[in-house]
Amino acid sequence: MEIYQLEAFIAVSETGNLTRAAQMMNISQSALSSQIKALERELGVGLFIRQPRGMQLSRVGEKMISEARAVVQASLQMKQKAMDLHTRISGSLNIGINTDPKFLQVSDISKRMTEQMPGVSLSYIESRTFETSQMLRQEKIDVGFHYGRIQEDSIFSLTLSMVDICVVIPIGMAKHMEHERIETIATLPWVWTRHGCPFHLEFQNRLRGKNLKLNPVTEAVEENIVKELVKSGTGLALMRKDEALELVREGAAIIWNGFEMKILLGIACLEKRQSEKIISGFLNALKEKYKIS
Amino acid sequence: MEIYQLEAFIAVSETGNLTRAAQMMNISQSALSSQIKALERELGVGLFIRQPRGMQLSRVGEKMISEARAVVQASLQMKQKAMDLHTRISGSLNIGINTDPKFLQVSDISKRMTEQMPGVSLSYIESRTFETSQMLRQEKIDVGFHYGRIQEDSIFSLTLSMVDICVVIPIGMAKHMEHERIETIATLPWVWTRHGCPFHLEFQNRLRGKNLKLNPVTEAVEENIVKELVKSGTGLALMRKDEALELVREGAAIIWNGFEMKILLGIACLEKRQSEKIISGFLNALKEKYKIS
DNA sequence: TAGCGTTACGTAGGCCGTAACAATC
DNA sequence: GATTGTTACGGCCTACGTAACGCTA
């Protein structure tokens, strides 16, 4: 028993005529006849009385038609629900943020979204770049900020801007280091991260070109911790330039002149889910903010 | 979107595991995977999050699962209803009667049925033998008494007994007629029926063998009318022997000795519907009454 | 490596449409 | 003869199972 058979059942019961019902459903009379016959056979009851005039509901058929309608009705509701989940603009959106909320200007994003899609409630969830694609797939987040490119086919990503990255040297190690060659810099103690932070991946790529290896001393995952460790003179570190300049202003560190890097800031979502109204609305809001076509 | 896909959706959501769900449903993992994929594609939403552990409902899936359950639930109810209409012993039964209710002992039948199937309400509807099969097909009656054999494939019939039929001669025409030859009898005025009454069909068959034709004078459909017409001396008639004997007792007619005929009394229903509980129960009650194996 | 879901591919069942058929009015 | 539903038959789609694959822990 399948839904298409029940739809056939209903259509024939309404027209009382196999030919016209078949036209309505854009199939042949023959096919429709088979569908009805198969349904009757499976249920073990005669649904129609075949008369020269056409098909008339049997008494059993009259009792079954409401049940059939209930099934088809429920299936239509299910389809409708699926449509709603696509197109509705009320609901929630989990946003993965990979860095300082202040830097991402989260409050500005919230403001734009509450203007454009008032029904949507936003949640911000911490998501390191290397976790982003996994969290998207697991639907722990619906969209996620990230550094660098994401190569996976199943994930769509929009480039928002380029971020300057630089090397900071704690003030205690800074004497004459500002213009030092990289070979020396590499041997100094570094504050590092274990896992695929894009800053470090990219930096390592550049070092590998010169056959150099860093000397990591301390590991830290969170940016604020890195910042504190630099302040305390533990070691050199990679850092967004705006953060580095803060440290410079505080007199806690200097920026090494021998290195410059730009890394892209992007927003990602599942390829499949690009078309969902809430997600596409969010992406559009970011496009406006970052002035992307 | 079909019911088997929704059943797959539910099964996978419950096990959280495609392999086990496939085993439960006795299909291959591959087939089940395709079913889910097709459903997701048609609805345009991702129902599951594919994890190394297995299949976990997505947030959209969680919202859809109740709708899917509603559809499957409704379909099960429909199947159940079909079963009920087969097996239930409460409901109504329309019984076609082709002759005198007293002769059929309708009251005795009613008694047996109310004992054996208390929930069934019986309706008796007049149905001439020649109308019986049409009325069965149109479900105006569910079972019908009839004379003679019914040759149609779609109709099942049970022989109940053999009924004696004879020719009655009104007392006014009866002088020396009791032992008259058929050639003379045929020329007398007859009370006749226009349409296929099995008595007359069978009688005509016999006459045809002798190349004789009757002389019909008056037409009547209803047996009681025939009886009255015989009483009033209008003409000869075919009649059940028990009725004829009544007329003889009243001194209103005599029975012609030159003819004897037995015709079967049967009960018919649609071949398809033999297995329905109410109908088979009714047939069994009649089998007991008429002592048929 | 073990367990999971996905993909590839050949097969087979069944659903479809055309057309001939049967039945009724 | 017109209109109805049924049956026969051939084509094609698609759902299926087997098996190889990719992924993650």
GROMACS .gro file of N, CA and C in nm, chain A residues 45 83 91 174 181 215 218 243 263 283:
model
   30
   45VAL      N    1  -1.025  -0.621  -0.001
   45VAL     CA    2  -1.165  -0.577  -0.006
   45VAL      C    3  -1.192  -0.510  -0.140
   83MET      N    4   0.874   2.195   0.347
   83MET     CA    5   0.882   2.325   0.279
   83MET      C    6   0.907   2.436   0.381
   91GLY      N    7   1.307   3.085   1.361
   91GLY     CA    8   1.379   2.967   1.404
   91GLY      C    9   1.507   3.011   1.472
  174ALA      N   10   6.327   4.123   2.303
  174ALA     CA   11   6.318   4.204   2.183
  174ALA      C   12   6.447   4.274   2.142
  181ARG      N   13   6.731   3.786   1.134
  181ARG     CA   14   6.698   3.693   1.024
  181ARG      C   15   6.614   3.577   1.079
  215ASN      N   16   6.102   2.598   1.715
  215ASN     CA   17   6.136   2.545   1.847
  215ASN      C   18   6.021   2.573   1.941
  218THR      N   19   5.583   2.622   2.435
  218THR     CA   20   5.459   2.619   2.510
  218THR      C   21   5.343   2.604   2.414
  243GLU      N   22   4.569   4.273   1.721
  243GLU     CA   23   4.601   4.234   1.858
  243GLU      C   24   4.746   4.267   1.891
  263ILE      N   25   4.579   3.621   0.583
  263ILE     CA   26   4.500   3.497   0.579
  263ILE      C   27   4.354   3.536   0.567
  283LEU      N   28   2.401   3.494   0.537
  283LEU     CA   29   2.513   3.518   0.446
  283LEU      C   30   2.497   3.653   0.377
   0.00000   0.00000   0.00000
